[in-house]
Amino acid sequence: MARYIFITGGVVSSLGKGLMAASLAALLQARGHKVRIRKFDPYLNVDPGTMSPYQHGEVYVTDDGAETDLDLGHYERFTGVSARQSDNITSGRIYQQIIARERRGDYLGATVQVIPHVTDAIKAFALADTEDHDFVLCEIGGTVGDIESLPFIEAIRQLRNELGRENTCVIHVTLVPYISAAGELKTKPTQHSVRELTSLGVQPDVLLCRCEYPLPAGERAKIALFCNVRPEAVIEALDASSIYAVPLQYHAEGLDEQVLRHFGVESPKPDLSRWVDIVDRYENPEGEVTIAVVGKYVGLPDAYKSLNEALVHGGMANRVKVDIRWIDAEIFEQDDSEIAAQLEPMHAILVPGGFGSRGAEGKIASVRFAREHKVPFFGICLGMQMACIEGARNTAGIADAGSTEFGPTSEPVVGIITEWMSKEGLQKRSAEGELGGTMRLGAYEAVLAGNSHVSSIYHGETHISERHRHRYEVNAAYREPLEKGGLVFSGMSPDGLLPEIVERPDHPWFVGVQFHPELKSKPFDPHPLFAGFIAAAVRQSRLV
């Protein structure tokens, strides 16, 4: 039977519950245990797929096509365990399912209520498909005291009674603020947060206290006394030098030891050599490269969270620091002189995914600069599409090349996709369908040309599987003129209809991919495309 660890947050948001869950899972995994992590999100959206990145950060896509919270990216990057649709649930999805059942008459005329119907659905989600795991970590989004999270806290209370305290552990992540005028860390917010949680029937077993300064023994004992936990279970959580140092830091503070002690489980000491090597590569680089990311949501780094981390992983693979310069594509549309001013100092240029026409011409200008100046270029999803439009206009002689995403065009080099093949068979969508249901989502295979640059990047592989999230595709009908212009289609869908990868053989490093390779990159296993891209940037840095 799996043991359950429930993770809640108090005092303020953004304390790093997701990172804490990922780090603890990595520590348990390093001791030989099989782990799974799940995220409960209290908001009423069915999933984050239609939410603005400025509202919720990036949308993390799983192999099975789920659009999920960005914390699932942390979970995968720290454990290597592929997330699934069943690992992220929202209040919106729960209510959607319950209302659908009520409309079908499944409740046989009973009054549908938060208790037991909503809480039962939450518990069923937590318990499903966990038989083969030693520990299941369940992160509750939001902050204790929020109205929308109450059904989740109640579900935890019920599960603790049903599974037994010996099979459940509650970790409460809280804040111990430093008041500079008094020169003291203050424990009262933590005390109030725990009181709020216990008033709902849930007593935490471990407290993870985020603080700016070391937590003195006196304050630790005070928290333990007033919050009814053992002093050793009050864990200090200072800011780390990087997110990849967090597992080592939490282990040093005894987090995994206290959790295992609560369960009465004896485990061998963890093998943390993987994390020691990761931190060494991050903190002791042998060089530095500067990468321009020309995008649309650059005002919020969380909008490109996985991309940011994948670039860091590429740096680790090459033992260099990656200095990312986030550039708003719109500035290139407002002032042409900014293109050279901003991009000439860069060692490589990346155009990421996105939706909508804003900044599109600026991204196309960035592609042109990279092509003409032989600067390493990497286009992801929309970035690949912009590379194809740039190539069509400037090397294939199709001056009016465009994308139907941006409006009517006489030369639709990029257009909406309404049919494609998947493992489940032919998929069909309507251009007028709901936004949440018209995309190609999840893992799809691509077949690589044997003599291509990208095949060598993938170490000679001819078939790969990568995750997609897009509504528009490059139109394969333009393949011939684009290839005559030097842009080669080096990866296609297995049926040969959908372009997956393009490259320029006459360029030092010019690759565009329709998928999102950043979603599968990990610090201990950098994605080959990012490792290759940063290696090209290193070579470029020696030429500048």
PDB file of N, CA and C in Angstrom, residues 341-391:
ATOM      1  N   ALA A 341      21.367  45.973 -32.850  1.00  0.00           N
ATOM      2  CA  ALA A 341      21.853  46.418 -31.541  1.00  0.00           C
ATOM      3  C   ALA A 341      21.646  45.349 -30.478  1.00  0.00           C
ATOM      4  N   GLN A 342      20.507  44.681 -30.532  1.00  0.00           N
ATOM      5  CA  GLN A 342      20.179  43.678 -29.519  1.00  0.00           C
ATOM      6  C   GLN A 342      20.814  42.323 -29.819  1.00  0.00           C
ATOM      7  N   LEU A 343      20.901  41.946 -31.106  1.00  0.00           N
ATOM      8  CA  LEU A 343      21.284  40.582 -31.443  1.00  0.00           C
ATOM      9  C   LEU A 343      22.758  40.390 -31.769  1.00  0.00           C
ATOM     10  N   GLU A 344      23.458  41.407 -32.177  1.00  0.00           N
ATOM     11  CA  GLU A 344      24.871  41.247 -32.526  1.00  0.00           C
ATOM     12  C   GLU A 344      25.723  40.718 -31.372  1.00  0.00           C
ATOM     13  N   PRO A 345      25.467  41.143 -30.119  1.00  0.00           N
ATOM     14  CA  PRO A 345      26.304  40.622 -29.018  1.00  0.00           C
ATOM     15  C   PRO A 345      25.971  39.182 -28.617  1.00  0.00           C
ATOM     16  N   MET A 346      24.921  38.612 -29.177  1.00  0.00           N
ATOM     17  CA  MET A 346      24.462  37.290 -28.747  1.00  0.00           C
ATOM     18  C   MET A 346      25.276  36.165 -29.374  1.00  0.00           C
ATOM     19  N   HIS A 347      25.434  35.099 -28.621  1.00  0.00           N
ATOM     20  CA  HIS A 347      26.127  33.916 -29.141  1.00  0.00           C
ATOM     21  C   HIS A 347      25.159  32.935 -29.801  1.00  0.00           C
ATOM     22  N   ALA A 348      23.867  33.095 -29.572  1.00  0.00           N
ATOM     23  CA  ALA A 348      22.846  32.263 -30.203  1.00  0.00           C
ATOM     24  C   ALA A 348      21.495  32.926 -30.006  1.00  0.00           C
ATOM     25  N   ILE A 349      20.534  32.538 -30.851  1.00  0.00           N
ATOM     26  CA  ILE A 349      19.197  33.141 -30.829  1.00  0.00           C
ATOM     27  C   ILE A 349      18.160  32.034 -30.787  1.00  0.00           C
ATOM     28  N   LEU A 350      17.199  32.169 -29.905  1.00  0.00           N
ATOM     29  CA  LEU A 350      16.110  31.197 -29.791  1.00  0.00           C
ATOM     30  C   LEU A 350      14.776  31.922 -29.890  1.00  0.00           C
ATOM     31  N   VAL A 351      13.889  31.417 -30.736  1.00  0.00           N
ATOM     32  CA  VAL A 351      12.517  31.928 -30.824  1.00  0.00           C
ATOM     33  C   VAL A 351      11.593  30.823 -30.315  1.00  0.00           C
ATOM     34  N   PRO A 352      10.910  31.051 -29.177  1.00  0.00           N
ATOM     35  CA  PRO A 352      10.108  30.002 -28.547  1.00  0.00           C
ATOM     36  C   PRO A 352       8.687  29.938 -29.088  1.00  0.00           C
ATOM     37  N   GLY A 353       7.908  29.048 -28.499  1.00  0.00           N
ATOM     38  CA  GLY A 353       6.513  28.911 -28.885  1.00  0.00           C
ATOM     39  C   GLY A 353       5.668  30.067 -28.383  1.00  0.00           C
ATOM     40  N   GLY A 354       4.434  30.102 -28.836  1.00  0.00           N
ATOM     41  CA  GLY A 354       3.501  31.151 -28.442  1.00  0.00           C
ATOM     42  C   GLY A 354       2.271  31.106 -29.329  1.00  0.00           C
ATOM     43  N   PHE A 355       1.326  31.978 -29.019  1.00  0.00           N
ATOM     44  CA  PHE A 355       0.087  32.044 -29.786  1.00  0.00           C
ATOM     45  C   PHE A 355      -0.198  33.494 -30.139  1.00  0.00           C
ATOM     46  N   GLY A 356      -0.822  33.719 -31.300  1.00  0.00           N
ATOM     47  CA  GLY A 356      -1.237  35.058 -31.685  1.00  0.00           C
ATOM     48  C   GLY A 356      -0.207  35.786 -32.525  1.00  0.00           C
ATOM     49  N   SER A 357      -0.645  36.893 -33.120  1.00  0.00           N
ATOM     50  CA  SER A 357       0.169  37.622 -34.094  1.00  0.00           C
ATOM     51  C   SER A 357       1.108  38.636 -33.463  1.00  0.00           C
ATOM     52  N   ARG A 358       0.886  38.984 -32.196  1.00  0.00           N
ATOM     53  CA  ARG A 358       1.713  40.028 -31.582  1.00  0.00           C
ATOM     54  C   ARG A 358       3.183  39.617 -31.561  1.00  0.00           C
ATOM     55  N   GLY A 359       4.019  40.475 -32.125  1.00  0.00           N
ATOM     56  CA  GLY A 359       5.452  40.213 -32.163  1.00  0.00           C
ATOM     57  C   GLY A 359       5.913  39.279 -33.261  1.00  0.00           C
ATOM     58  N   ALA A 360       5.001  38.817 -34.128  1.00  0.00           N
ATOM     59  CA  ALA A 360       5.366  37.828 -35.148  1.00  0.00           C
ATOM     60  C   ALA A 360       6.428  38.361 -36.104  1.00  0.00           C
ATOM     61  N   GLU A 361       6.256  39.591 -36.574  1.00  0.00           N
ATOM     62  CA  GLU A 361       7.229  40.143 -37.522  1.00  0.00           C
ATOM     63  C   GLU A 361       8.582  40.343 -36.856  1.00  0.00           C
ATOM     64  N   GLY A 362       8.583  40.658 -35.569  1.00  0.00           N
ATOM     65  CA  GLY A 362       9.849  40.773 -34.842  1.00  0.00           C
ATOM     66  C   GLY A 362      10.563  39.441 -34.736  1.00  0.00           C
ATOM     67  N   LYS A 363       9.806  38.367 -34.576  1.00  0.00           N
ATOM     68  CA  LYS A 363      10.408  37.033 -34.526  1.00  0.00           C
ATOM     69  C   LYS A 363      10.973  36.643 -35.888  1.00  0.00           C
ATOM     70  N   ILE A 364      10.236  36.969 -36.937  1.00  0.00           N
ATOM     71  CA  ILE A 364      10.719  36.682 -38.293  1.00  0.00           C
ATOM     72  C   ILE A 364      12.013  37.451 -38.566  1.00  0.00           C
ATOM     73  N   ALA A 365      12.067  38.700 -38.096  1.00  0.00           N
ATOM     74  CA  ALA A 365      13.289  39.494 -38.270  1.00  0.00           C
ATOM     75  C   ALA A 365      14.465  38.864 -37.523  1.00  0.00           C
ATOM     76  N   SER A 366      14.185  38.274 -36.369  1.00  0.00           N
ATOM     77  CA  SER A 366      15.242  37.609 -35.596  1.00  0.00           C
ATOM     78  C   SER A 366      15.773  36.396 -36.348  1.00  0.00           C
ATOM     79  N   VAL A 367      14.870  35.641 -36.976  1.00  0.00           N
ATOM     80  CA  VAL A 367      15.283  34.480 -37.772  1.00  0.00           C
ATOM     81  C   VAL A 367      16.179  34.936 -38.922  1.00  0.00           C
ATOM     82  N   ARG A 368      15.762  35.990 -39.580  1.00  0.00           N
ATOM     83  CA  ARG A 368      16.557  36.484 -40.716  1.00  0.00           C
ATOM     84  C   ARG A 368      17.957  36.899 -40.260  1.00  0.00           C
ATOM     85  N   PHE A 369      18.025  37.585 -39.131  1.00  0.00           N
ATOM     86  CA  PHE A 369      19.331  38.005 -38.625  1.00  0.00           C
ATOM     87  C   PHE A 369      20.213  36.784 -38.362  1.00  0.00           C
ATOM     88  N   ALA A 370      19.645  35.761 -37.716  1.00  0.00           N
ATOM     89  CA  ALA A 370      20.408  34.549 -37.407  1.00  0.00           C
ATOM     90  C   ALA A 370      20.877  33.855 -38.682  1.00  0.00           C
ATOM     91  N   ARG A 371      20.007  33.802 -39.688  1.00  0.00           N
ATOM     92  CA  ARG A 371      20.371  33.133 -40.946  1.00  0.00           C
ATOM     93  C   ARG A 371      21.463  33.898 -41.668  1.00  0.00           C
ATOM     94  N   GLU A 372      21.309  35.207 -41.794  1.00  0.00           N
ATOM     95  CA  GLU A 372      22.252  36.002 -42.584  1.00  0.00           C
ATOM     96  C   GLU A 372      23.607  36.172 -41.884  1.00  0.00           C
ATOM     97  N   HIS A 373      23.596  36.201 -40.556  1.00  0.00           N
ATOM     98  CA  HIS A 373      24.834  36.442 -39.814  1.00  0.00           C
ATOM     99  C   HIS A 373      25.450  35.145 -39.263  1.00  0.00           C
ATOM    100  N   LYS A 374      24.874  34.011 -39.665  1.00  0.00           N
ATOM    101  CA  LYS A 374      25.411  32.701 -39.269  1.00  0.00           C
ATOM    102  C   LYS A 374      25.492  32.541 -37.752  1.00  0.00           C
ATOM    103  N   VAL A 375      24.489  33.066 -37.054  1.00  0.00           N
ATOM    104  CA  VAL A 375      24.403  32.917 -35.604  1.00  0.00           C
ATOM    105  C   VAL A 375      23.568  31.674 -35.311  1.00  0.00           C
ATOM    106  N   PRO A 376      23.999  30.783 -34.415  1.00  0.00           N
ATOM    107  CA  PRO A 376      23.187  29.604 -34.092  1.00  0.00           C
ATOM    108  C   PRO A 376      21.749  29.982 -33.771  1.00  0.00           C
ATOM    109  N   PHE A 377      20.816  29.242 -34.396  1.00  0.00           N
ATOM    110  CA  PHE A 377      19.392  29.551 -34.235  1.00  0.00           C
ATOM    111  C   PHE A 377      18.626  28.292 -33.856  1.00  0.00           C
ATOM    112  N   PHE A 378      17.678  28.476 -32.946  1.00  0.00           N
ATOM    113  CA  PHE A 378      16.803  27.389 -32.516  1.00  0.00           C
ATOM    114  C   PHE A 378      15.385  27.930 -32.486  1.00  0.00           C
ATOM    115  N   GLY A 379      14.491  27.352 -33.296  1.00  0.00           N
ATOM    116  CA  GLY A 379      13.088  27.747 -33.319  1.00  0.00           C
ATOM    117  C   GLY A 379      12.228  26.623 -32.773  1.00  0.00           C
ATOM    118  N   ILE A 380      11.377  26.949 -31.812  1.00  0.00           N
ATOM    119  CA  ILE A 380      10.534  25.943 -31.172  1.00  0.00           C
ATOM    120  C   ILE A 380       9.064  26.269 -31.425  1.00  0.00           C
ATOM    121  N   CYS A 381       8.335  25.314 -32.006  1.00  0.00           N
ATOM    122  CA  CYS A 381       6.892  25.450 -32.273  1.00  0.00           C
ATOM    123  C   CYS A 381       6.641  26.665 -33.171  1.00  0.00           C
ATOM    124  N   LEU A 382       6.099  27.753 -32.624  1.00  0.00           N
ATOM    125  CA  LEU A 382       5.901  28.956 -33.432  1.00  0.00           C
ATOM    126  C   LEU A 382       7.228  29.432 -34.008  1.00  0.00           C
ATOM    127  N   GLY A 383       8.313  29.222 -33.268  1.00  0.00           N
ATOM    128  CA  GLY A 383       9.630  29.617 -33.760  1.00  0.00           C
ATOM    129  C   GLY A 383      10.005  28.900 -35.032  1.00  0.00           C
ATOM    130  N   MET A 384       9.656  27.623 -35.150  1.00  0.00           N
ATOM    131  CA  MET A 384       9.893  26.892 -36.391  1.00  0.00           C
ATOM    132  C   MET A 384       9.020  27.464 -37.511  1.00  0.00           C
ATOM    133  N   GLN A 385       7.784  27.770 -37.194  1.00  0.00           N
ATOM    134  CA  GLN A 385       6.885  28.324 -38.199  1.00  0.00           C
ATOM    135  C   GLN A 385       7.399  29.663 -38.718  1.00  0.00           C
ATOM    136  N   MET A 386       7.942  30.492 -37.804  1.00  0.00           N
ATOM    137  CA  MET A 386       8.501  31.783 -38.224  1.00  0.00           C
ATOM    138  C   MET A 386       9.735  31.564 -39.107  1.00  0.00           C
ATOM    139  N   ALA A 387      10.511  30.504 -38.828  1.00  0.00           N
ATOM    140  CA  ALA A 387      11.669  30.198 -39.672  1.00  0.00           C
ATOM    141  C   ALA A 387      11.236  29.806 -41.077  1.00  0.00           C
ATOM    142  N   CYS A 388      10.115  29.094 -41.166  1.00  0.00           N
ATOM    143  CA  CYS A 388       9.610  28.691 -42.484  1.00  0.00           C
ATOM    144  C   CYS A 388       9.058  29.885 -43.251  1.00  0.00           C
ATOM    145  N   ILE A 389       8.367  30.774 -42.560  1.00  0.00           N
ATOM    146  CA  ILE A 389       7.848  31.970 -43.233  1.00  0.00           C
ATOM    147  C   ILE A 389       8.998  32.861 -43.681  1.00  0.00           C
ATOM    148  N   GLU A 390      10.020  33.020 -42.824  1.00  0.00           N
ATOM    149  CA  GLU A 390      11.189  33.822 -43.197  1.00  0.00           C
ATOM    150  C   GLU A 390      11.878  33.217 -44.407  1.00  0.00           C
ATOM    151  N   GLY A 391      12.051  31.889 -44.416  1.00  0.00           N
ATOM    152  CA  GLY A 391      12.686  31.234 -45.544  1.00  0.00           C
ATOM    153  C   GLY A 391      11.878  31.370 -46.815  1.00  0.00           C
TER     154      GLY A 391
END
